[in-house]
Coordinates of C-alpha atoms in Angstrom, one line a residue:
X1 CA 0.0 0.0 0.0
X2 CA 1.1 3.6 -0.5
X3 CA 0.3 6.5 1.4
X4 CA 0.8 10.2 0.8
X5 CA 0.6 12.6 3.7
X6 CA 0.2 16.3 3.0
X7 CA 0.2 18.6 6.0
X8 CA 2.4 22.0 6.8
X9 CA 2.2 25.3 8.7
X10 CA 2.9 24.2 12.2
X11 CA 4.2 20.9 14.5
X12 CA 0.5 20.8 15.2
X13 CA -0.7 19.9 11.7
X14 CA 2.9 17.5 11.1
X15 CA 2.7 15.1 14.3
X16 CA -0.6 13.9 13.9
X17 CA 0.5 12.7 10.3
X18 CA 4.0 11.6 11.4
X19 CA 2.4 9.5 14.4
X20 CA -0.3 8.1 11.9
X21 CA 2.7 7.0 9.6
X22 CA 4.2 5.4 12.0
X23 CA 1.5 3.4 13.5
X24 CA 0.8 2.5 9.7
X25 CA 4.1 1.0 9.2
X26 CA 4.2 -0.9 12.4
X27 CA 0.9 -2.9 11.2
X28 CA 2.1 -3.4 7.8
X29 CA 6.3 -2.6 7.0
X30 CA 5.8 -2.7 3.4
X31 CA 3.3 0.3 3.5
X32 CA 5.3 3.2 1.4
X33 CA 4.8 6.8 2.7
X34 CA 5.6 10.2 1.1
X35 CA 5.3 13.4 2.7
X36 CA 3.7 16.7 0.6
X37 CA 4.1 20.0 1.8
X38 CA 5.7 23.8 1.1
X39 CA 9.7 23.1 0.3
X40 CA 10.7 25.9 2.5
X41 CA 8.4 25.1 5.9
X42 CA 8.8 24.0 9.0
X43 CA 7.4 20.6 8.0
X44 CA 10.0 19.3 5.2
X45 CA 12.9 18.9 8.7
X46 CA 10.5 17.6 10.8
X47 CA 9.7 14.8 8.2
X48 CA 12.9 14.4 7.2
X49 CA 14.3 14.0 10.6
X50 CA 11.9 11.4 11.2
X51 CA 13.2 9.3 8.0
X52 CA 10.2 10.2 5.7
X53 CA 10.3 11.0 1.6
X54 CA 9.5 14.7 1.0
X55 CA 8.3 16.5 -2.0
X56 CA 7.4 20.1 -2.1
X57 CA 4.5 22.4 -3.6
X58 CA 5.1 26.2 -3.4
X59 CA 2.6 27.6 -1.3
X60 CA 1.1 31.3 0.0
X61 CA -1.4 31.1 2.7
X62 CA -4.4 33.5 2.8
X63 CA -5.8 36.0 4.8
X64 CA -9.4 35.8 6.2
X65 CA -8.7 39.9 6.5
X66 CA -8.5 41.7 3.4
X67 CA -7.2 45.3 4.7
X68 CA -3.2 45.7 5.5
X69 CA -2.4 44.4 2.0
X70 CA -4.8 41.3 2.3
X71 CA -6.6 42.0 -1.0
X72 CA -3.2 41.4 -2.9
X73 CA -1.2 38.9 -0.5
X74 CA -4.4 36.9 -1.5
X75 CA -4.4 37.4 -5.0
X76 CA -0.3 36.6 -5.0
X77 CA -1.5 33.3 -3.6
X78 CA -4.2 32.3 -5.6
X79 CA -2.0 32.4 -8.3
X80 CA 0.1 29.9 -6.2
X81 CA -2.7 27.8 -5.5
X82 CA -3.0 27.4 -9.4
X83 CA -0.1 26.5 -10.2
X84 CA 0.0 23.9 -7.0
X85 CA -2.9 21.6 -9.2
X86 CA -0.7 20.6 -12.0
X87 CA 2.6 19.8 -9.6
X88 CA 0.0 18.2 -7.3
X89 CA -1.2 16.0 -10.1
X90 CA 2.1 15.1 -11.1
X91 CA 3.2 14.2 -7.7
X92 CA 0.2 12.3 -7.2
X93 CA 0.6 10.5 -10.8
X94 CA 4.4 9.7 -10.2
X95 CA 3.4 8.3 -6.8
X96 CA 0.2 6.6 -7.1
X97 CA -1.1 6.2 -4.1
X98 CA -3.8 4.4 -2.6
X99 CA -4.8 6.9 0.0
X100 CA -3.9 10.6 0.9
X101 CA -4.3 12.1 4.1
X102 CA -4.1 15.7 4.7
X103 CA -3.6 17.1 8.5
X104 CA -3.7 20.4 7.6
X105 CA -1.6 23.3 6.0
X106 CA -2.2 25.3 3.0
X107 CA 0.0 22.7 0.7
X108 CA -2.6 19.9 1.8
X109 CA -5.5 21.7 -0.2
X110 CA -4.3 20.9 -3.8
X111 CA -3.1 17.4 -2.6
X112 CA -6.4 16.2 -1.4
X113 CA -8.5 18.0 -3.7
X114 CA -6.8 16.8 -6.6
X115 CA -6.6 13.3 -5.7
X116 CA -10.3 13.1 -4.9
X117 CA -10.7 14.3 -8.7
X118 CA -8.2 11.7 -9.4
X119 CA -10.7 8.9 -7.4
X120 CA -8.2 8.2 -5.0
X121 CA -9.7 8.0 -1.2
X122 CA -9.2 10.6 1.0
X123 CA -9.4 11.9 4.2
X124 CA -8.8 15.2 6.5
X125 CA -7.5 15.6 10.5
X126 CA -8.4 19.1 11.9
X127 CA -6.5 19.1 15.3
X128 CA -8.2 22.6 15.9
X129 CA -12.1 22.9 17.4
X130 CA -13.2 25.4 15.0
X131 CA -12.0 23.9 11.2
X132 CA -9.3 26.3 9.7
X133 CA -9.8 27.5 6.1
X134 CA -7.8 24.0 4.7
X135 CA -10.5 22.2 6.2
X136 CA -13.0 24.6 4.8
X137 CA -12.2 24.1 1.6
X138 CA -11.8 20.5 1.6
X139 CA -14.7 19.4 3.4
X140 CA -16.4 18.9 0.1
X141 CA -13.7 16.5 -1.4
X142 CA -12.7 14.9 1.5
X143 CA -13.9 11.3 2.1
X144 CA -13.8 11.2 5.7
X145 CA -13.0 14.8 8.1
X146 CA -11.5 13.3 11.8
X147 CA -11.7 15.3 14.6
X148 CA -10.7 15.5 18.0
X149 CA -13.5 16.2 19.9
X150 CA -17.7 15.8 19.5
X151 CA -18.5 19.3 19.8
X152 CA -16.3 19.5 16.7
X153 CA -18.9 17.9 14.5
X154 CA -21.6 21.0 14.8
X155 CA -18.9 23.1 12.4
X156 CA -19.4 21.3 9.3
X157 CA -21.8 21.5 6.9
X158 CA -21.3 17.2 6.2
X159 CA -21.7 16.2 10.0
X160 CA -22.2 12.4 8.9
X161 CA -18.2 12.5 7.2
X162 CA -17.3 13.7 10.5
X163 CA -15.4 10.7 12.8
X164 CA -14.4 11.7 16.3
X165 CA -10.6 10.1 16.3
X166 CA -9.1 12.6 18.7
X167 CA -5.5 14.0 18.0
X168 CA -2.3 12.0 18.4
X169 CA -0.9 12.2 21.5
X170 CA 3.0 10.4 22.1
X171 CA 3.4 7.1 23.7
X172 CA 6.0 8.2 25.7
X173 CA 3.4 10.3 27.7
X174 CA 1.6 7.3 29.4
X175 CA 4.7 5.0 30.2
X176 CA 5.4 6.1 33.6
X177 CA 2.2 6.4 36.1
X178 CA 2.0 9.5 37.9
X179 CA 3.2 8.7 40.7
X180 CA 6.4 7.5 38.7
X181 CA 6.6 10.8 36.8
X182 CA 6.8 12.2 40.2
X183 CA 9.4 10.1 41.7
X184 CA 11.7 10.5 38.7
X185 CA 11.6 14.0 38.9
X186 CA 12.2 14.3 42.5
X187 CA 8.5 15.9 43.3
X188 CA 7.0 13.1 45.0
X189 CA 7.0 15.0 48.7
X190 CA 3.4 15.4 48.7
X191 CA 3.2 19.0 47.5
X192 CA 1.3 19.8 44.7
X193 CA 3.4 20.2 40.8
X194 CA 2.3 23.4 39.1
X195 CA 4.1 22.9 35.1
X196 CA 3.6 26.3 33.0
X197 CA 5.0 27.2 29.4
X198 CA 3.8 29.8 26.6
X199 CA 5.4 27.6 23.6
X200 CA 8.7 27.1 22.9
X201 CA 9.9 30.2 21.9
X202 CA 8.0 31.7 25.1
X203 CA 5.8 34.8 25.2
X204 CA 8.0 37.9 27.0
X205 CA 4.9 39.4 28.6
X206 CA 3.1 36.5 30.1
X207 CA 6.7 35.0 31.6
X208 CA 6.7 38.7 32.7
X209 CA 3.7 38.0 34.7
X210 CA 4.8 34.4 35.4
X211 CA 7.6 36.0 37.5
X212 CA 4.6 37.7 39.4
X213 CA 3.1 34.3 40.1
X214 CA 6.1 33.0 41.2
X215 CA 6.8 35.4 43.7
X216 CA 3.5 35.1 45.2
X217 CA 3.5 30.9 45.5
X218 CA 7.1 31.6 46.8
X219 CA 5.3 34.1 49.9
X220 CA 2.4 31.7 50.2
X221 CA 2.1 28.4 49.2
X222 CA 4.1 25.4 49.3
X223 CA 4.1 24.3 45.4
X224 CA 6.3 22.9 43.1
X225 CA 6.8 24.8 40.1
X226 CA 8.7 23.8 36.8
X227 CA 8.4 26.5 34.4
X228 CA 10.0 26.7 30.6
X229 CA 10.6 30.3 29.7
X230 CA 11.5 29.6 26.5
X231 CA 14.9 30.8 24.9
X232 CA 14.1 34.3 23.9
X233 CA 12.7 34.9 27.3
X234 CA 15.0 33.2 29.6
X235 CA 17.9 35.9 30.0
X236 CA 14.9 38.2 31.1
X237 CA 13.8 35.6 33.6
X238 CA 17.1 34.7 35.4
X239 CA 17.4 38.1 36.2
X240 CA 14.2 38.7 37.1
X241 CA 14.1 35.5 39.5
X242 CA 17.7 36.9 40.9
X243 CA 16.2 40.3 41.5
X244 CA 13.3 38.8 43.4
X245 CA 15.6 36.7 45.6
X246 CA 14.1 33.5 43.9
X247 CA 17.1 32.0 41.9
X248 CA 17.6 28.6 43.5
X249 CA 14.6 28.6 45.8
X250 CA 13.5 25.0 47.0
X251 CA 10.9 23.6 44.4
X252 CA 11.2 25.9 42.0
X253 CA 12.5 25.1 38.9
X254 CA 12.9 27.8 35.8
X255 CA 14.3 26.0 32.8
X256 CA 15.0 27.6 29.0
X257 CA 13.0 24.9 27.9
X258 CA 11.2 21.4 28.8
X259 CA 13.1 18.7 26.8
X260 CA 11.6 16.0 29.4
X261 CA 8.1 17.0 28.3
X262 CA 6.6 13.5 29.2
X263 CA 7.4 12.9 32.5
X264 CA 6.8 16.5 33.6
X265 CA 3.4 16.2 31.9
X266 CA 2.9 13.5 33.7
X267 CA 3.3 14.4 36.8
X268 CA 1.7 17.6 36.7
X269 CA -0.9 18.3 38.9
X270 CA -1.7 21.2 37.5
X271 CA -0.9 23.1 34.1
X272 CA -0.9 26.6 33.1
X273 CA -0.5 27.0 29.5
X274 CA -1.2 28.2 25.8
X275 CA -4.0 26.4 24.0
X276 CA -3.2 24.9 20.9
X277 CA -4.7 21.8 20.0
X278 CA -1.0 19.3 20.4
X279 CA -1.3 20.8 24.0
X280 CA -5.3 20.3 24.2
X281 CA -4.7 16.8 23.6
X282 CA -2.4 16.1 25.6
X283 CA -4.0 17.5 28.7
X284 CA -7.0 16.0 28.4
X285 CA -5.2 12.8 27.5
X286 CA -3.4 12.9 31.0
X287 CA -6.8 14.2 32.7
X288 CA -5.2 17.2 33.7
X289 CA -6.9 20.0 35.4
X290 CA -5.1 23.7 33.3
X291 CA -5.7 27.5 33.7
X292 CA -5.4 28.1 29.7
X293 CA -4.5 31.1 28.2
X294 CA -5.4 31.6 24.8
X295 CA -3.0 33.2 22.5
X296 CA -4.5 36.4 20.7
X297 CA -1.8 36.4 18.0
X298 CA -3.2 33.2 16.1
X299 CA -5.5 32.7 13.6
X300 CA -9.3 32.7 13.4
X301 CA -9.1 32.6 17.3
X302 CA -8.6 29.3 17.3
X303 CA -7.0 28.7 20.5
X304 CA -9.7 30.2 22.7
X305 CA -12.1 28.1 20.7
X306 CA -10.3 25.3 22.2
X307 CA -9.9 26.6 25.5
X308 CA -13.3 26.9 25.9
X309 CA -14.4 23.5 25.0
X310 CA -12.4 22.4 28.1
X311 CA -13.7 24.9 30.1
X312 CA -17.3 24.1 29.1
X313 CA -16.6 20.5 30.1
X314 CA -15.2 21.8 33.7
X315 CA -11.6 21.3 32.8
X316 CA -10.4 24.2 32.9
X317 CA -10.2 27.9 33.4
X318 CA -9.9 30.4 30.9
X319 CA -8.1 33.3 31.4
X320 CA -7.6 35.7 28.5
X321 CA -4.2 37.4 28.2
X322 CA -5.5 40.7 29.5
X323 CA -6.8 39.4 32.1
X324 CA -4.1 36.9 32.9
X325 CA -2.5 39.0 36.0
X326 CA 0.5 37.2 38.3
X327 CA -2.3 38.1 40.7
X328 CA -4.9 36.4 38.7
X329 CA -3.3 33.3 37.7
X330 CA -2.3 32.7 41.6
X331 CA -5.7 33.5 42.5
X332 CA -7.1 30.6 40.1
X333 CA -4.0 28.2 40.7
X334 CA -4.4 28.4 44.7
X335 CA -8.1 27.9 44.6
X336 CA -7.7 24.8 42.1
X337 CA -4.8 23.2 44.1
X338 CA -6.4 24.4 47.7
X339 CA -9.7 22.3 46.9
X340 CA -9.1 18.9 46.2
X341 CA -12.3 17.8 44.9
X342 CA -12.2 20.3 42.6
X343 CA -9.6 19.1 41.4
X344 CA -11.1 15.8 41.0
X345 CA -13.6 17.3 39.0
X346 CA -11.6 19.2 37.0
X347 CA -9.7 15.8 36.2
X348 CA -13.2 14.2 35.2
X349 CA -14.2 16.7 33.1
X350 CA -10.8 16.6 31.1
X351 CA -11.1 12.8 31.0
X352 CA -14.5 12.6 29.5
X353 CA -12.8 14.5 26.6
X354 CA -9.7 13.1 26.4
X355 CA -9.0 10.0 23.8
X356 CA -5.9 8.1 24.4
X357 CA -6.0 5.7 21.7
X358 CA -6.5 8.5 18.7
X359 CA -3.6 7.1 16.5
X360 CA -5.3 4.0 16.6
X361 CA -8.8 5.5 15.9
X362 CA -7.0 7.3 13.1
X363 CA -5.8 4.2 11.7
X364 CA -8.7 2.2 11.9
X365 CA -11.1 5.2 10.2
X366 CA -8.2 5.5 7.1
X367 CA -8.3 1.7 6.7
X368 CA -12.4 1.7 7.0
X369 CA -12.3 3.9 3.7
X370 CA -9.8 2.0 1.8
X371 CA -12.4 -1.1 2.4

C-alpha cells in the first residue's frame, strides 16, 4: 500500500501525520509513505528527521482579513494555488497512491482536492475545534474529516463525514504512572506540581507575569513549580528570579526549555499553558486539570475556541491574556490546588474529553475507507 501525507504550517498539523505513519508502518512494513508539503516550511525537517520522503508544492497562505495588504497577499496566492494543481497531479501521478491524508496546512489543499478528482480516497485531521480555512475548503472533497473532539462535529456542513478520532498524543506520555513521573523528577513530597510554558519560543509578557506568580506561591504556598521560559525569554527571567531573591529557591525550577516533556506532563498536577490543539490533547489525555491562556496572535481565534471547550466540560479555566495578572493566575492556581475535589472534577471533566487511543482511531477510520 502507498500512502501520501500532505500537511504543513505548524508541528501541530505535522505530528498527527507523522504519528499516523508510524502506526501504519508498524501494522504493515511494506506500506510506502511520502510526505507533501511547502519546500521551505517547517514541516520538510520535521519529516525528514523522522526518516520520511519529501516532496514540495510552493505555497502562499491566505488572509481571512482583506485590509493591511490582504486584498493582494491573497491574489499573490491564488496564483500559487493554481499552479500547485498541476505539480499536485504530477506528484500524485508519479506516486500513485492508494490513500492521501491531509492534517492540515495550505500545501494539503491541492493534494487532497486533486486526488479526490483523481478517485483516489481521501481523508482530512483538523486538530483545531473550530475547522481552519484548509479544512473549509476541503470538506467537500474529503472522504472522511477526523476530529478531536464531539462538539467539533456542529462546524461542518457534512456532519455524517465527520469521525471523532481525537489527535495523536505520544506514547511516551503514558509510560510512567504519575506517581512514577513524580518520583523521577524528585517531586514526590506530597506538595502539589504546578508545570507552566507559553510555547517554545516563550511569550515575554506573560513569563513577565509568570515572574509575578512565582513570587506570590514563593510568599504563600508550598508548590512545586517547573516552568520553561523559552529561549528568547530566559535571559529576562534569570534576572528577574535573581532580583526577586528566587534563583535557587526549593521547588522551584525555571528552565530555558522542557526537553523532558513526558514525564513533567505527567506528573503535573496542575498546568498553566497556551491552548493549541497538540497541548489540548495532551491535557485531556493525561486528565489534567489547566488554567489556559489563549493566544490572541493566532488565527481565526482558534486557541480560545479550544480553550473553551475544556472549560465548558469543567476542565479548565480560561483566562484571557488581558486578564491573565501574576495576581490572577495565583488566585485561580491556589483555589484549584487548595480544593481537592475540585480538582477531582476538573480531572473528570478533562477525561471525558480526552482519547488516548486516537492514533489507533485514526488508523482504523483510514483503513475503514480503503475497504
Amino acid at each position: 500500500m502507498k500512502v501520501i501525507f500532505t500537511c504543513g504550517g505548524t508541528a501541530g498539523h505535522v505530528n498527527p501525520a507523522l504519528a499516523l505513519a508510524g502506526y501504519m508502518q508498524k501494522q504493515d512494513p511494506h506500506v510506502q509513505v511520502l510526505f507533501v508539503g511547502t519546500p521551505d516550511g517547517m514541516e520538510r525537517d520535521l519529516v525528514e528527521k523522522a526518516g520520511y520522503a519529501f516532496r514540495g508544492i510552493p505555497m502562499g497562505g491566505f488572509q481571512r482579513s482583506l485590509g493591511h495588504g490582504g486584498l493582494a497577499h491573497n491574489l499573490h496566492s491564488l496564483s500559487m494555488l493554481t499552479k500547485s494543481h498541476s505539480r499536485a497531479r504530477a506528484i500524485l501521478r508519479d506516486f500513485r497512491p492508494d490513500l492521501v491524508v491531509g492534517t492540515g496546512g495550505y500545501a494539503s489543499y491541492p493534494v487532497v482536492k486533486c486526488a479526490a478528482g483523481m478517485g483516489i480516497p481521501t481523508a482530512v485531521h483538523e486538530s483545531n475545534v473550530v475547522p481552519g480555512l484548509t479544512t473549509e475548503m476541503l470538506e467537500p472533497f474529503a472522504g472522511r474529516i477526523l476530529v478531536g473532539f464531539e462538539a467539533c462535529r456542529q462546524h461542518y456542513r457534512h456532519p455524517e463525514k465527520v469521525v471523532v478520532t481525537g489527535t495523536p498524543v505520544r506514547q511516551d506520555f503514558f509510560d510512567l504512572s504519575k506517581a512514577e513521573a513524580k518520583a523521577k523528577l524528585g517531586v514526590d513530597d506530597g506538595r502539589p506540581l504546578i508545570v507552566s510554558f507559553w510555547g517554545s519560543l516563550g511569550a515575554s509578557a506573560m513569563n513577565a507575569r509568570t515572574a509575578e506568580l512565582l513570587a506570590l506561591e514563593a510568599k504563600n504556598e508550598p508548590f512545586h513549580h517547573i516552568h520553561g521560559v523559552g529561549k528568547s525569554g530566559y535571559p529576562a527571567m534569570t534576572q528577574r528570579l535573581r532580583q526577586d531573591g528566587l534563583e535557587g529557591l526549593a521547588g522551584l525550577d525555571v528552565r530555558e526549555y522542557i526537553y523532558d516533556m513526558a514525564p513533567v506532563m505527567r506528573a503535573a498536577d496542575l498546568v498553566i499553558c497556551r491552548a493549541g490543539a497538540s497541548t489540548i490533547s495532551e491535557i485531556t489525555a493525561l486528565a489534567t486539570p489547566a488554567i489556559l491562556v489563549p493566544s490572541p496572535y493566532v488565527t481565526n481565534n482558534h486557541q480560545e475556541k479550544n480553550a473553551r471547550i475544556l472549560e465548558q466540560h469543567g476542565g479548565a479555566v480560561v483566562l484571557l491574556e488581558a486578564d491573565a495578572s501574576g495576581e490572577a493566575l495565583y488566585r485561580a492556581a491556589a483555589g484549584i490546588l487548595r480544593d481537592p475535589r475540585r480538582q477531582a472534577d476538573m480531572s473528570r471533566g478533562m477525561a471525558e474529553l480526552g482519547i488516548r487511543d486516537a492514533t489507533q482511531r485514526l488508523y482504523d477510520t483510514v483503513m475503514s475507507i480503503l475497504r
